[in-house]
Short mmCIF file of C-alpha atoms in Angstrom, two decimals:
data_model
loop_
_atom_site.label_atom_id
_atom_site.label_comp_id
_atom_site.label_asym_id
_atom_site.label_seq_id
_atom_site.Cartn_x
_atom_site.Cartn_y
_atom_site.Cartn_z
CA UNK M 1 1.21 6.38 -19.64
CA UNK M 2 -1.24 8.39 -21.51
CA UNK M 3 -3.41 8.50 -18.28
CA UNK M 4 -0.67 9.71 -15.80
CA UNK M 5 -2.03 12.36 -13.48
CA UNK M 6 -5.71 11.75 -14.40
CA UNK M 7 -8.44 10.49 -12.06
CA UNK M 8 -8.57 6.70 -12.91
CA UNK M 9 -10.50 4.09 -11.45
CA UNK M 10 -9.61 0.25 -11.93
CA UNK M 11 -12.66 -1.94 -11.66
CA UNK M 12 -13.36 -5.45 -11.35
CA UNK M 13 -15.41 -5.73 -14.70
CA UNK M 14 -15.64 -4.24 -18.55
CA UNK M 15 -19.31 -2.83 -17.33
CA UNK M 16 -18.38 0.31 -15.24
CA UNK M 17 -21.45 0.71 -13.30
CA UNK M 18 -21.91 -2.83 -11.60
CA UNK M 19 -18.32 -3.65 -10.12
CA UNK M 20 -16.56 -2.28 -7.11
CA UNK M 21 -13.28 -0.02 -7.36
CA UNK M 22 -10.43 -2.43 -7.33
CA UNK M 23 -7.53 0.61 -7.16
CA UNK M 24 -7.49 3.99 -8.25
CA UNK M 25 -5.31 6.65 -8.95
CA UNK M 26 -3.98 9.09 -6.59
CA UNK M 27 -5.79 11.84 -8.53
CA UNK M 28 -9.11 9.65 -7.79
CA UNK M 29 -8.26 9.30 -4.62
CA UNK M 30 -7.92 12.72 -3.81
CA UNK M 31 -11.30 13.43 -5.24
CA UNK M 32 -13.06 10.86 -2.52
CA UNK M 33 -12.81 7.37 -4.10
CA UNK M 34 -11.51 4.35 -2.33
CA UNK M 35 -11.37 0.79 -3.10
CA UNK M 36 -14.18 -1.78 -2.64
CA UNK M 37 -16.33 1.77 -3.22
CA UNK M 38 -19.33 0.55 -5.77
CA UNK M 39 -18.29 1.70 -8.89
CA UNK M 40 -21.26 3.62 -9.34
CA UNK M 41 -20.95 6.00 -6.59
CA UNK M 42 -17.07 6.61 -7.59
CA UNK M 43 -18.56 7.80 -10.94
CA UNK M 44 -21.20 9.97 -8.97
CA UNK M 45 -18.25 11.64 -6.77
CA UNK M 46 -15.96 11.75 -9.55
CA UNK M 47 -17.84 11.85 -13.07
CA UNK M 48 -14.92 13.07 -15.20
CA UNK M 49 -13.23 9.65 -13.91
CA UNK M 50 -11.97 7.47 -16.50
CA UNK M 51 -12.81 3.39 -15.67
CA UNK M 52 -10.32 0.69 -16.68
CA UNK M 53 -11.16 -2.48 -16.19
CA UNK M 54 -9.37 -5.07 -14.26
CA UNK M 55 -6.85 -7.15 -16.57
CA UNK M 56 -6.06 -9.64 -13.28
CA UNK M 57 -4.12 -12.07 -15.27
CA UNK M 58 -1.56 -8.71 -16.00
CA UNK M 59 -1.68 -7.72 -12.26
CA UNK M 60 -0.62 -11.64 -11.23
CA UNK M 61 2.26 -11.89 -13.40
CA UNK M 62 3.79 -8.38 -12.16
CA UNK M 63 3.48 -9.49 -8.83
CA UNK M 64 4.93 -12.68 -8.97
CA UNK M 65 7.68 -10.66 -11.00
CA UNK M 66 8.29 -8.38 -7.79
CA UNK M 67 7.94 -11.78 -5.40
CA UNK M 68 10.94 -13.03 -7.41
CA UNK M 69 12.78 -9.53 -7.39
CA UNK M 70 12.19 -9.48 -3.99
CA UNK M 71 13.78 -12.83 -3.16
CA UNK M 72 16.93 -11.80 -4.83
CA UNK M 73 17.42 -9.53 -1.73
CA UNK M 74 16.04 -11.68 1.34
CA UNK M 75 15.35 -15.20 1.34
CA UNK M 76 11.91 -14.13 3.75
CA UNK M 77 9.82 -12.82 1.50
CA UNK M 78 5.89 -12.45 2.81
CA UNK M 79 3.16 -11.54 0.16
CA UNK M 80 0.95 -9.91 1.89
CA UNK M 81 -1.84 -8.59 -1.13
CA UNK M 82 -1.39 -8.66 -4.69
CA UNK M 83 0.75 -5.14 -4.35
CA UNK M 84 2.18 -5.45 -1.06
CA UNK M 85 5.27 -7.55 0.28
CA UNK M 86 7.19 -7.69 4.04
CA UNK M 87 10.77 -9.12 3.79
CA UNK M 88 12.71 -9.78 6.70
CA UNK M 89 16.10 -7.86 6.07
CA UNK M 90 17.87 -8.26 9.54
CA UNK M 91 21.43 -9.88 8.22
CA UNK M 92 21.19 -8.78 4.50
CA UNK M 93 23.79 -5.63 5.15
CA UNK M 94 26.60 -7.21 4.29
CA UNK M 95 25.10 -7.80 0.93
CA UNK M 96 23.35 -5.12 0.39
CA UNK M 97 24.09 -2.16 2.86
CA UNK M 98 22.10 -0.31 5.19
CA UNK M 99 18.62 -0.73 4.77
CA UNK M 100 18.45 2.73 3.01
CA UNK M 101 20.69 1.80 0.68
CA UNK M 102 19.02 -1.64 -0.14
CA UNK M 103 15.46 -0.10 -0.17
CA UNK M 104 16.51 2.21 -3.26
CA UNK M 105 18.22 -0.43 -5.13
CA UNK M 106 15.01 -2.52 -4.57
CA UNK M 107 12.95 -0.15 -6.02
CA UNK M 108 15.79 0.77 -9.09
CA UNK M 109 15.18 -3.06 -9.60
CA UNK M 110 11.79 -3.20 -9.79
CA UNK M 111 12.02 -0.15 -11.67
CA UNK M 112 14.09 -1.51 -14.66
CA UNK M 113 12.56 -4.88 -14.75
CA UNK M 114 8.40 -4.26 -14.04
CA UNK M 115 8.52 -0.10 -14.87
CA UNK M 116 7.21 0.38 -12.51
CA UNK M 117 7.55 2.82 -9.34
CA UNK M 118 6.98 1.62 -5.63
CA UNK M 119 7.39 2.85 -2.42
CA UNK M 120 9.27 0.91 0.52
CA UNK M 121 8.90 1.40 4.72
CA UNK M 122 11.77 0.06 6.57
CA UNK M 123 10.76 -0.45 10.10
CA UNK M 124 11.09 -2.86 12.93
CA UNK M 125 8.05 -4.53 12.69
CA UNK M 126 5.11 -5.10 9.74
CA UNK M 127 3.02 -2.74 11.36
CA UNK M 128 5.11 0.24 11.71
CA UNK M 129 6.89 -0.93 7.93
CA UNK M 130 3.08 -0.60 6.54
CA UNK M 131 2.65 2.84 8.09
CA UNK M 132 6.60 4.03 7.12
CA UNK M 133 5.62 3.52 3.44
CA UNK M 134 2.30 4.92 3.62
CA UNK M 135 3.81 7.83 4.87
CA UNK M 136 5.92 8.41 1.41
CA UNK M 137 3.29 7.04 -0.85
CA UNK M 138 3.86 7.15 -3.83
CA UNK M 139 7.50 6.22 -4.98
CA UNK M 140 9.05 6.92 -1.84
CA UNK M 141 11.46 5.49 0.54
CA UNK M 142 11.30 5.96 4.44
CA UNK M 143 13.67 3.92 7.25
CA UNK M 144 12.20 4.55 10.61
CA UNK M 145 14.14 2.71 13.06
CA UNK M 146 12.39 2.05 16.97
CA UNK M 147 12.91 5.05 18.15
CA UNK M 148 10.75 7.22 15.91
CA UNK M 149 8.44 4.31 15.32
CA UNK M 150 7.46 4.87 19.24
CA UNK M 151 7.02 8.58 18.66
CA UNK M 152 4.92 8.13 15.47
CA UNK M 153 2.84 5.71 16.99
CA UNK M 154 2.22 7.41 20.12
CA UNK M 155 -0.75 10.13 18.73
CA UNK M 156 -1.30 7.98 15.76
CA UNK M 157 -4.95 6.82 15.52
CA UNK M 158 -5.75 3.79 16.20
CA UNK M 159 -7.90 3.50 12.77
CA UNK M 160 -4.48 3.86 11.01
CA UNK M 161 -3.31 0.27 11.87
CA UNK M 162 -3.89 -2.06 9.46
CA UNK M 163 -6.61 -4.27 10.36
CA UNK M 164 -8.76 -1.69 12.40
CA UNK M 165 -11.88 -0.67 10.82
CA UNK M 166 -14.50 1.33 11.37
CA UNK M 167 -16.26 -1.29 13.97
CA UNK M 168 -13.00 -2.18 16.07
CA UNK M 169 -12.65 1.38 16.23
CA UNK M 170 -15.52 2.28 17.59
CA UNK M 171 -15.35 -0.26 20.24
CA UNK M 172 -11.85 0.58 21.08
CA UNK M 173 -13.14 4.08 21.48
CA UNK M 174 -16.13 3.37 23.86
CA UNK M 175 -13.55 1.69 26.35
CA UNK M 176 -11.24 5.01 25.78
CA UNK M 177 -8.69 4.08 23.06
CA UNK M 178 -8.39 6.21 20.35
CA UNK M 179 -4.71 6.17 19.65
CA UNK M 180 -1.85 3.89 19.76
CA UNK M 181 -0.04 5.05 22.77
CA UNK M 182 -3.61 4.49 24.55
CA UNK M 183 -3.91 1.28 22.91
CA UNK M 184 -0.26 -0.02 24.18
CA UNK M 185 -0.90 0.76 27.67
#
């Protein structure tokens, strides 16, 4: 708590200038560093950053916390990283209400039992889900249903799928794709 809305960096070792940037805070973030960045040149862009190393043990336990949490509200639960989960909700209403309503008890839950804050993207598929929370990041909630997940991803570029980097991109752009609508056609 004592380093809420400071630039912190979270790297994979107690020695802060020979490890790579593991997460960092949005303040950090803002300021230019991004994870797997060398943690050197995160302390060159942002010197006034304060380095914590990674306590991975910690960071397993929470997650398998939230894995369990999760389960409570869909028996398909997908961990997809350390911090990131799909669940299949198509059938839970009855149980749990409209998927607005069962996104903000999920994160109340996780709230009361990790303390922690996360942010959840309701959508019809894992792609568009991934994107729907990145879009409220952090501690937010956003249900996009098909409809707006076709307008969203129309003009969206194509680098802002998960799974596209920098090389895919660039060949994707050389044959004229540079944004989803392009890519579905």
């Amino acid at each position: 708590p004592a380093l809420r809305g400071k630039p912190v960096i979270i790297g994979g070792r107690n020695y802060k200038y020979r490890s790579i940037i593991c997460a960092a805070s949005y303040e950090a973030k803002a300021r230019g560093i991004t994870n797997a960045m060398p943690s050197w040149k995160a302390l060159r862009i942002c010197p006034e950053a304060i380095f914590v190393p990674a306590d991975t043990a910690k960071y397993v336990y929470t997650s398998n916390e939230i894995f369990e949490i999760l389960k409570k509200f869909s028996p398909q639960v997908e961990k997809f990283s350390i911090d990131e989960f799909f669940m299949e909700v198509d059938g839970c209403e009855g149980m749990f209400g409209p998927p607005h309503d069962m996104g903000r008890a999920i994160k109340k839950r996780i709230k009361e039992e990790c303390g922690l804050t996360c942010t959840v993207g309701v959508a019809p598929t894992k792609t568009t889900a991934k994107l729907a929370a990145k879009m409220k990041k952090p501690d937010g909630l956003n249900v996009i249903d098909r409809e707006q997940a076709l307008v969203i991803m129309k003009d969206l570029p194509v680098e802002k799928i998960c799974g596209i980097g920098e090389r895919l991109k660039e060949r994707l752009n050389v044959i004229g794709v540079r944004t989803c609508g392009e890519l579905a056609v």
